[in-house]
PDB file of C-alpha atoms in Angstrom:
ATOM      1  CA  MET A 525     100.060 143.462  35.115  1.00  0.00           C
ATOM      2  CA  THR A 526      99.089 141.293  38.057  1.00  0.00           C
ATOM      3  CA  PRO A 527     101.433 140.898  41.054  1.00  0.00           C
ATOM      4  CA  GLY A 528     101.990 137.359  42.272  1.00  0.00           C
ATOM      5  CA  LEU A 529     104.305 134.791  43.827  1.00  0.00           C
ATOM      6  CA  THR A 530     106.062 131.679  42.588  1.00  0.00           C
ATOM      7  CA  SER A 531     105.276 128.874  45.018  1.00  0.00           C
ATOM      8  CA  ILE A 532     108.859 127.598  44.826  1.00  0.00           C
ATOM      9  CA  THR A 533     109.880 130.695  46.784  1.00  0.00           C
ATOM     10  CA  PHE A 534     108.723 128.671  49.790  1.00  0.00           C
ATOM     11  CA  ARG A 535     109.318 125.032  48.912  1.00  0.00           C
ATOM     12  CA  ASN A 536     109.091 124.106  52.604  1.00  0.00           C
ATOM     13  CA  LYS A 537     105.504 125.359  52.917  1.00  0.00           C
ATOM     14  CA  THR A 538     102.312 123.486  52.122  1.00  0.00           C
ATOM     15  CA  VAL A 539      99.812 124.563  49.488  1.00  0.00           C
ATOM     16  CA  SER A 540      97.494 125.885  52.204  1.00  0.00           C
ATOM     17  CA  GLU A 541     100.279 127.854  53.861  1.00  0.00           C
ATOM     18  CA  ILE A 542     101.310 129.456  50.568  1.00  0.00           C
ATOM     19  CA  VAL A 543      97.746 130.447  49.711  1.00  0.00           C
ATOM     20  CA  GLU A 544      97.345 132.067  53.122  1.00  0.00           C
ATOM     21  CA  LEU A 545     100.711 133.820  52.789  1.00  0.00           C
ATOM     22  CA  VAL A 546      99.866 135.243  49.368  1.00  0.00           C
ATOM     23  CA  LYS A 547      96.448 136.393  50.527  1.00  0.00           C
ATOM     24  CA  LYS A 548      97.954 138.213  53.522  1.00  0.00           C
ATOM     25  CA  SER A 549     100.680 139.765  51.375  1.00  0.00           C
ATOM     26  CA  GLY A 550      98.284 141.607  49.079  1.00  0.00           C
ATOM     27  CA  LEU A 551      99.476 139.766  45.979  1.00  0.00           C
ATOM     28  CA  SER A 552      96.860 138.465  43.562  1.00  0.00           C
ATOM     29  CA  SER A 553      98.188 135.336  41.870  1.00  0.00           C
ATOM     30  CA  ILE A 554     100.316 132.225  42.309  1.00  0.00           C
ATOM     31  CA  GLU A 555     102.553 130.338  39.922  1.00  0.00           C
ATOM     32  CA  TRP A 556     102.383 126.776  41.205  1.00  0.00           C
ATOM     33  CA  GLY A 557     105.681 124.935  40.882  1.00  0.00           C
ATOM     34  CA  GLY A 558     105.972 121.483  39.380  1.00  0.00           C
ATOM     35  CA  ASP A 559     108.711 120.113  41.606  1.00  0.00           C
ATOM     36  CA  ILE A 560     107.164 120.119  45.088  1.00  0.00           C
ATOM     37  CA  HIS A 561     103.638 121.511  45.199  1.00  0.00           C
ATOM     38  CA  CYS A 562     102.068 120.255  41.955  1.00  0.00           C
ATOM     39  CA  PRO A 563     104.145 117.550  40.240  1.00  0.00           C
ATOM     40  CA  PRO A 564     102.896 116.214  36.882  1.00  0.00           C
ATOM     41  CA  ASN A 565     100.629 113.167  37.225  1.00  0.00           C
ATOM     42  CA  ASP A 566      99.616 114.182  40.759  1.00  0.00           C
ATOM     43  CA  GLU A 567      96.003 115.140  40.115  1.00  0.00           C
ATOM     44  CA  GLU A 568      95.114 115.403  43.800  1.00  0.00           C
ATOM     45  CA  SER A 569      97.767 118.062  44.460  1.00  0.00           C
ATOM     46  CA  ALA A 570      96.742 120.092  41.411  1.00  0.00           C
ATOM     47  CA  ARG A 571      93.049 119.973  42.310  1.00  0.00           C
ATOM     48  CA  LEU A 572      93.823 120.996  45.888  1.00  0.00           C
ATOM     49  CA  ALA A 573      95.943 123.938  44.735  1.00  0.00           C
ATOM     50  CA  PHE A 574      93.250 125.071  42.309  1.00  0.00           C
ATOM     51  CA  VAL A 575      90.413 124.881  44.846  1.00  0.00           C
ATOM     52  CA  GLN A 576      92.323 126.600  47.631  1.00  0.00           C
ATOM     53  CA  THR A 577      93.663 129.332  45.352  1.00  0.00           C
ATOM     54  CA  LYS A 578      90.213 130.155  44.009  1.00  0.00           C
ATOM     55  CA  LYS A 579      88.593 129.938  47.438  1.00  0.00           C
ATOM     56  CA  ALA A 580      91.031 132.599  48.654  1.00  0.00           C
ATOM     57  CA  GLY A 581      90.037 134.889  45.791  1.00  0.00           C
ATOM     58  CA  LEU A 582      93.402 134.491  44.067  1.00  0.00           C
ATOM     59  CA  ALA A 583      94.315 133.546  40.495  1.00  0.00           C
ATOM     60  CA  VAL A 584      96.623 130.839  39.179  1.00  0.00           C
ATOM     61  CA  SER A 585      98.966 132.793  36.936  1.00  0.00           C
ATOM     62  CA  SER A 586     100.808 129.828  35.494  1.00  0.00           C
ATOM     63  CA  TYR A 587     102.247 126.361  36.007  1.00  0.00           C
ATOM     64  CA  GLY A 588     105.980 126.478  36.688  1.00  0.00           C
ATOM     65  CA  SER A 589     106.960 123.093  35.306  1.00  0.00           C
ATOM     66  CA  TYR A 590     110.449 121.627  35.291  1.00  0.00           C
ATOM     67  CA  PHE A 591     110.087 120.053  31.886  1.00  0.00           C
ATOM     68  CA  ARG A 592     113.390 120.681  30.154  1.00  0.00           C
ATOM     69  CA  LEU A 593     113.611 120.887  26.373  1.00  0.00           C
ATOM     70  CA  GLY A 594     116.245 118.498  25.013  1.00  0.00           C
ATOM     71  CA  VAL A 595     116.342 116.526  28.266  1.00  0.00           C
ATOM     72  CA  ASN A 596     112.820 115.288  29.000  1.00  0.00           C
ATOM     73  CA  ASN A 597     110.993 113.133  26.491  1.00  0.00           C
ATOM     74  CA  THR A 598     108.262 114.997  24.629  1.00  0.00           C
ATOM     75  CA  SER A 599     105.884 112.149  25.520  1.00  0.00           C
ATOM     76  CA  GLU A 600     105.949 113.497  29.092  1.00  0.00           C
ATOM     77  CA  PHE A 601     104.478 116.827  28.076  1.00  0.00           C
ATOM     78  CA  ASP A 602     100.837 115.746  27.937  1.00  0.00           C
ATOM     79  CA  ALA A 603     100.968 115.200  31.706  1.00  0.00           C
ATOM     80  CA  VAL A 604     102.406 118.690  32.167  1.00  0.00           C
ATOM     81  CA  CYS A 605      99.548 120.199  30.161  1.00  0.00           C
ATOM     82  CA  ALA A 606      96.983 118.117  32.039  1.00  0.00           C
ATOM     83  CA  THR A 607      98.319 119.459  35.339  1.00  0.00           C
ATOM     84  CA  ALA A 608      98.075 123.036  34.077  1.00  0.00           C
ATOM     85  CA  ILE A 609      94.457 122.469  33.088  1.00  0.00           C
ATOM     86  CA  LEU A 610      93.627 121.094  36.540  1.00  0.00           C
ATOM     87  CA  LEU A 611      95.224 124.219  38.006  1.00  0.00           C
ATOM     88  CA  GLY A 612      93.022 126.389  35.806  1.00  0.00           C
ATOM     89  CA  THR A 613      95.810 128.050  33.831  1.00  0.00           C
ATOM     90  CA  ASP A 614      96.714 128.156  30.158  1.00  0.00           C
ATOM     91  CA  THR A 615     100.362 129.133  30.697  1.00  0.00           C
ATOM     92  CA  VAL A 616     103.156 126.605  31.265  1.00  0.00           C
ATOM     93  CA  ARG A 617     106.761 127.482  32.023  1.00  0.00           C
ATOM     94  CA  ILE A 618     109.456 125.106  30.734  1.00  0.00           C
ATOM     95  CA  TRP A 619     113.248 125.230  30.481  1.00  0.00           C
ATOM     96  CA  ALA A 620     115.281 125.580  27.287  1.00  0.00           C
ATOM     97  CA  TYR A 621     117.863 122.781  27.460  1.00  0.00           C
ATOM     98  CA  ASN A 622     120.713 122.567  29.988  1.00  0.00           C
ATOM     99  CA  LYS A 623     123.493 124.509  28.274  1.00  0.00           C
ATOM    100  CA  ASP A 624     124.226 128.143  27.460  1.00  0.00           C
ATOM    101  CA  HIS A 625     123.497 128.927  23.830  1.00  0.00           C
ATOM    102  CA  ASP A 626     127.180 129.390  22.996  1.00  0.00           C
ATOM    103  CA  LEU A 627     127.980 125.851  24.181  1.00  0.00           C
ATOM    104  CA  VAL A 628     125.446 123.882  22.136  1.00  0.00           C
ATOM    105  CA  THR A 629     126.349 122.056  18.949  1.00  0.00           C
ATOM    106  CA  PRO A 630     124.341 122.645  15.753  1.00  0.00           C
ATOM    107  CA  GLU A 631     122.877 119.158  16.158  1.00  0.00           C
ATOM    108  CA  GLU A 632     121.773 119.844  19.738  1.00  0.00           C
ATOM    109  CA  TYR A 633     120.178 123.104  18.695  1.00  0.00           C
ATOM    110  CA  HIS A 634     118.382 121.489  15.760  1.00  0.00           C
ATOM    111  CA  ASN A 635     117.015 118.775  18.059  1.00  0.00           C
ATOM    112  CA  CYS A 636     115.767 121.386  20.529  1.00  0.00           C
ATOM    113  CA  ILE A 637     113.954 123.277  17.783  1.00  0.00           C
ATOM    114  CA  SER A 638     112.347 120.064  16.555  1.00  0.00           C
ATOM    115  CA  GLU A 639     111.250 119.081  20.062  1.00  0.00           C
ATOM    116  CA  ALA A 640     109.864 122.558  20.720  1.00  0.00           C
ATOM    117  CA  LYS A 641     107.661 122.278  17.643  1.00  0.00           C
ATOM    118  CA  THR A 642     106.368 118.921  18.876  1.00  0.00           C
ATOM    119  CA  ILE A 643     105.643 120.401  22.303  1.00  0.00           C
ATOM    120  CA  SER A 644     103.880 123.311  20.641  1.00  0.00           C
ATOM    121  CA  GLU A 645     101.477 120.931  18.913  1.00  0.00           C
ATOM    122  CA  ILE A 646     100.773 119.061  22.148  1.00  0.00           C
ATOM    123  CA  ALA A 647     100.138 122.335  23.986  1.00  0.00           C
ATOM    124  CA  LYS A 648      97.932 123.626  21.176  1.00  0.00           C
ATOM    125  CA  LYS A 649      95.539 120.700  21.671  1.00  0.00           C
ATOM    126  CA  HIS A 650      95.087 121.853  25.265  1.00  0.00           C
ATOM    127  CA  GLY A 651      94.876 125.583  24.477  1.00  0.00           C
ATOM    128  CA  ILE A 652      98.141 126.214  26.313  1.00  0.00           C
ATOM    129  CA  THR A 653     100.927 128.741  25.778  1.00  0.00           C
ATOM    130  CA  VAL A 654     104.419 127.438  26.548  1.00  0.00           C
ATOM    131  CA  CYS A 655     106.964 129.907  27.928  1.00  0.00           C
ATOM    132  CA  PHE A 656     110.685 129.371  28.289  1.00  0.00           C
ATOM    133  CA  GLU A 657     112.303 130.348  31.567  1.00  0.00           C
ATOM    134  CA  TYR A 658     114.743 133.192  30.863  1.00  0.00           C
ATOM    135  CA  HIS A 659     117.809 131.876  32.627  1.00  0.00           C
ATOM    136  CA  ARG A 660     121.540 131.507  32.693  1.00  0.00           C
ATOM    137  CA  GLY A 661     122.772 128.022  31.829  1.00  0.00           C
ATOM    138  CA  THR A 662     120.102 127.559  29.146  1.00  0.00           C
ATOM    139  CA  LEU A 663     119.424 128.550  25.550  1.00  0.00           C
ATOM    140  CA  THR A 664     117.695 131.689  26.854  1.00  0.00           C
ATOM    141  CA  ARG A 665     120.691 133.160  28.670  1.00  0.00           C
ATOM    142  CA  SER A 666     120.701 136.242  26.430  1.00  0.00           C
ATOM    143  CA  ALA A 667     118.079 138.294  24.636  1.00  0.00           C
ATOM    144  CA  VAL A 668     119.632 137.960  21.196  1.00  0.00           C
ATOM    145  CA  PHE A 669     119.651 134.186  21.294  1.00  0.00           C
ATOM    146  CA  SER A 670     116.261 133.987  23.020  1.00  0.00           C
ATOM    147  CA  LYS A 671     114.786 135.997  20.175  1.00  0.00           C
ATOM    148  CA  LYS A 672     116.498 133.731  17.640  1.00  0.00           C
ATOM    149  CA  LEU A 673     115.170 130.653  19.453  1.00  0.00           C
ATOM    150  CA  ILE A 674     111.578 131.906  19.395  1.00  0.00           C
ATOM    151  CA  ARG A 675     111.841 132.882  15.740  1.00  0.00           C
ATOM    152  CA  ASP A 676     113.408 129.562  14.734  1.00  0.00           C
ATOM    153  CA  ILE A 677     110.643 127.630  16.495  1.00  0.00           C
ATOM    154  CA  ASP A 678     108.101 129.953  14.848  1.00  0.00           C
ATOM    155  CA  ARG A 679     105.000 128.918  16.768  1.00  0.00           C
ATOM    156  CA  GLU A 680     102.453 131.377  18.168  1.00  0.00           C
ATOM    157  CA  ASN A 681     102.096 129.476  21.437  1.00  0.00           C
ATOM    158  CA  ILE A 682     105.828 129.421  22.239  1.00  0.00           C
ATOM    159  CA  ARG A 683     106.807 132.474  24.254  1.00  0.00           C
ATOM    160  CA  LEU A 684     109.128 133.661  27.046  1.00  0.00           C
ATOM    161  CA  TYR A 685     109.406 134.680  30.636  1.00  0.00           C
ATOM    162  CA  TRP A 686     111.934 137.360  31.563  1.00  0.00           C
ATOM    163  CA  GLN A 687     114.007 138.154  34.626  1.00  0.00           C
ATOM    164  CA  PRO A 688     117.048 140.372  35.204  1.00  0.00           C
ATOM    165  CA  ASN A 689     120.503 138.825  35.051  1.00  0.00           C
ATOM    166  CA  PRO A 690     122.532 139.946  38.093  1.00  0.00           C
ATOM    167  CA  GLU A 691     125.780 139.389  36.186  1.00  0.00           C
ATOM    168  CA  ILE A 692     125.152 142.297  33.805  1.00  0.00           C
ATOM    169  CA  SER A 693     124.374 145.987  34.324  1.00  0.00           C
ATOM    170  CA  HIS A 694     120.948 147.536  34.759  1.00  0.00           C
ATOM    171  CA  LYS A 695     121.303 149.260  31.390  1.00  0.00           C
ATOM    172  CA  GLU A 696     122.118 145.936  29.740  1.00  0.00           C
ATOM    173  CA  ASN A 697     119.130 144.297  31.431  1.00  0.00           C
ATOM    174  CA  CYS A 698     116.862 147.046  30.099  1.00  0.00           C
ATOM    175  CA  ILE A 699     118.171 146.432  26.588  1.00  0.00           C
ATOM    176  CA  GLU A 700     117.597 142.687  27.040  1.00  0.00           C
ATOM    177  CA  LEU A 701     113.994 143.248  28.126  1.00  0.00           C
ATOM    178  CA  GLU A 702     113.306 145.620  25.244  1.00  0.00           C
ATOM    179  CA  THR A 703     114.715 143.068  22.796  1.00  0.00           C
ATOM    180  CA  VAL A 704     112.486 140.184  23.881  1.00  0.00           C
ATOM    181  CA  LEU A 705     109.461 142.163  25.111  1.00  0.00           C
ATOM    182  CA  PRO A 706     107.141 141.199  22.215  1.00  0.00           C
ATOM    183  CA  TYR A 707     107.429 137.582  23.376  1.00  0.00           C
ATOM    184  CA  VAL A 708     107.290 138.041  27.172  1.00  0.00           C
ATOM    185  CA  VAL A 709     104.227 136.724  29.022  1.00  0.00           C
ATOM    186  CA  ASN A 710     105.373 136.749  32.667  1.00  0.00           C
ATOM    187  CA  ILE A 711     108.235 138.317  34.610  1.00  0.00           C
ATOM    188  CA  HIS A 712     110.027 136.816  37.603  1.00  0.00           C
ATOM    189  CA  CYS A 713     110.765 139.570  40.088  1.00  0.00           C
ATOM    190  CA  PHE A 714     113.661 139.798  42.562  1.00  0.00           C
ATOM    191  CA  ASP A 715     116.571 142.061  43.412  1.00  0.00           C
ATOM    192  CA  TRP A 716     119.912 140.278  43.282  1.00  0.00           C
ATOM    193  CA  THR A 717     123.477 141.408  42.792  1.00  0.00           C
ATOM    194  CA  TRP A 718     126.447 139.298  41.753  1.00  0.00           C
ATOM    195  CA  ASP A 719     129.552 138.687  43.837  1.00  0.00           C
ATOM    196  CA  GLY A 720     130.709 135.439  42.319  1.00  0.00           C
ATOM    197  CA  LYS A 721     127.322 134.165  43.479  1.00  0.00           C
ATOM    198  CA  ASN A 722     123.777 135.477  43.676  1.00  0.00           C
ATOM    199  CA  VAL A 723     123.293 137.893  46.581  1.00  0.00           C
ATOM    200  CA  ARG A 724     119.670 138.527  47.551  1.00  0.00           C
ATOM    201  CA  HIS A 725     118.357 141.923  48.647  1.00  0.00           C
ATOM    202  CA  PRO A 726     114.956 143.296  49.671  1.00  0.00           C
ATOM    203  CA  LEU A 727     113.048 144.287  46.541  1.00  0.00           C
ATOM    204  CA  SER A 728     113.014 147.894  47.770  1.00  0.00           C
ATOM    205  CA  HIS A 729     116.796 147.890  47.304  1.00  0.00           C
ATOM    206  CA  GLY A 730     116.151 147.755  43.553  1.00  0.00           C
ATOM    207  CA  THR A 731     113.181 150.132  43.366  1.00  0.00           C
ATOM    208  CA  ASP A 732     114.731 152.415  40.738  1.00  0.00           C
ATOM    209  CA  GLU A 733     115.732 149.479  38.554  1.00  0.00           C
ATOM    210  CA  TRP A 734     112.359 147.785  38.842  1.00  0.00           C
ATOM    211  CA  LYS A 735     110.458 150.962  38.077  1.00  0.00           C
ATOM    212  CA  ASN A 736     112.361 151.043  34.788  1.00  0.00           C
ATOM    213  CA  TYR A 737     111.698 147.370  34.046  1.00  0.00           C
ATOM    214  CA  LEU A 738     107.985 147.748  34.746  1.00  0.00           C
ATOM    215  CA  LEU A 739     107.766 150.907  32.665  1.00  0.00           C
ATOM    216  CA  LEU A 740     109.252 148.978  29.756  1.00  0.00           C
ATOM    217  CA  ALA A 741     106.985 145.997  30.418  1.00  0.00           C
ATOM    218  CA  GLN A 742     103.904 148.207  30.084  1.00  0.00           C
ATOM    219  CA  LYS A 743     104.744 148.572  26.399  1.00  0.00           C
ATOM    220  CA  GLY A 744     104.319 144.836  25.871  1.00  0.00           C
ATOM    221  CA  ASN A 745     101.754 142.190  26.779  1.00  0.00           C
ATOM    222  CA  VAL A 746     103.143 141.098  30.131  1.00  0.00           C
ATOM    223  CA  GLN A 747     100.424 139.467  32.221  1.00  0.00           C
ATOM    224  CA  ASN A 748     102.024 138.740  35.596  1.00  0.00           C
ATOM    225  CA  VAL A 749     104.964 139.999  37.650  1.00  0.00           C
ATOM    226  CA  LEU A 750     105.816 137.178  40.034  1.00  0.00           C
ATOM    227  CA  ILE A 751     108.053 137.485  43.073  1.00  0.00           C
ATOM    228  CA  GLU A 752     110.587 134.662  42.971  1.00  0.00           C
ATOM    229  CA  PHE A 753     112.693 134.103  46.102  1.00  0.00           C
ATOM    230  CA  VAL A 754     113.099 136.587  48.934  1.00  0.00           C
ATOM    231  CA  LYS A 755     116.014 137.514  51.166  1.00  0.00           C
ATOM    232  CA  ASP A 756     116.483 134.960  53.964  1.00  0.00           C
ATOM    233  CA  ASP A 757     113.341 133.098  52.814  1.00  0.00           C
ATOM    234  CA  THR A 758     111.158 134.769  55.452  1.00  0.00           C
ATOM    235  CA  ASP A 759     107.456 135.572  55.497  1.00  0.00           C
ATOM    236  CA  ALA A 760     108.247 139.084  56.703  1.00  0.00           C
ATOM    237  CA  GLN A 761     110.471 139.722  53.695  1.00  0.00           C
ATOM    238  CA  LEU A 762     107.736 138.539  51.347  1.00  0.00           C
ATOM    239  CA  TYR A 763     105.280 140.974  52.923  1.00  0.00           C
ATOM    240  CA  GLU A 764     107.798 143.786  52.482  1.00  0.00           C
ATOM    241  CA  ASP A 765     108.627 142.811  48.888  1.00  0.00           C
ATOM    242  CA  ALA A 766     104.950 142.396  48.000  1.00  0.00           C
ATOM    243  CA  ALA A 767     104.189 145.885  49.301  1.00  0.00           C
ATOM    244  CA  ALA A 768     107.089 147.289  47.275  1.00  0.00           C
ATOM    245  CA  LEU A 769     105.956 145.533  44.091  1.00  0.00           C
ATOM    246  CA  CYS A 770     102.306 146.533  44.452  1.00  0.00           C
ATOM    247  CA  LYS A 771     103.333 150.135  45.028  1.00  0.00           C
ATOM    248  CA  MET A 772     105.378 150.130  41.808  1.00  0.00           C
ATOM    249  CA  LEU A 773     102.545 148.597  39.810  1.00  0.00           C
TER     250      LEU A 773
END
């Protein structure tokens, strides 16, 4: 498993600044985000990110797009795939609708499945694997429904990310990861607790928990473990978190 960073951790930094930060941190890869750093249809930004990442001896782990199943038109997905190709990656992150699974109607769910199959075919033409963000407020809030979603779509190039949910216990998060592990390509890494809102901590605060997650992940086919957000959004905290992650890997 390769340690890396999601570029959206530092939305206020330029592509060059992020590349330099990742290189100094000891991490090995970058997931370039599709909102600020590499928007779809912005070929210049994607080419710049690719060239600078490679020049620094780093890898592009994935393209963190903000294409949302059931919200964006599937006709927009070719541009997402084209951006990923310019970045030199075959992995695209998308979002699974804008509602928790227990709030969707049967019709909404059916439409999402149909759209996912269409997206799968578009991605297949480009040799791309599409991964759903594993996130509250979407169809992938829980492992059981995420697994059902992947099975109902039933396409080899539709997979998942995973990240811990701060609203449930560590034991429950371990069970969630075990449940979806056969489908997990990348993991978003952070240490948060829940106090009516997300509370960020240094990654070292969750060392025991993350050792367990990574031990489980070794049983699957996880490619990248990507730091996503750091306490107080500081460079110093990234360096500390990167050292903690690399030590655990």
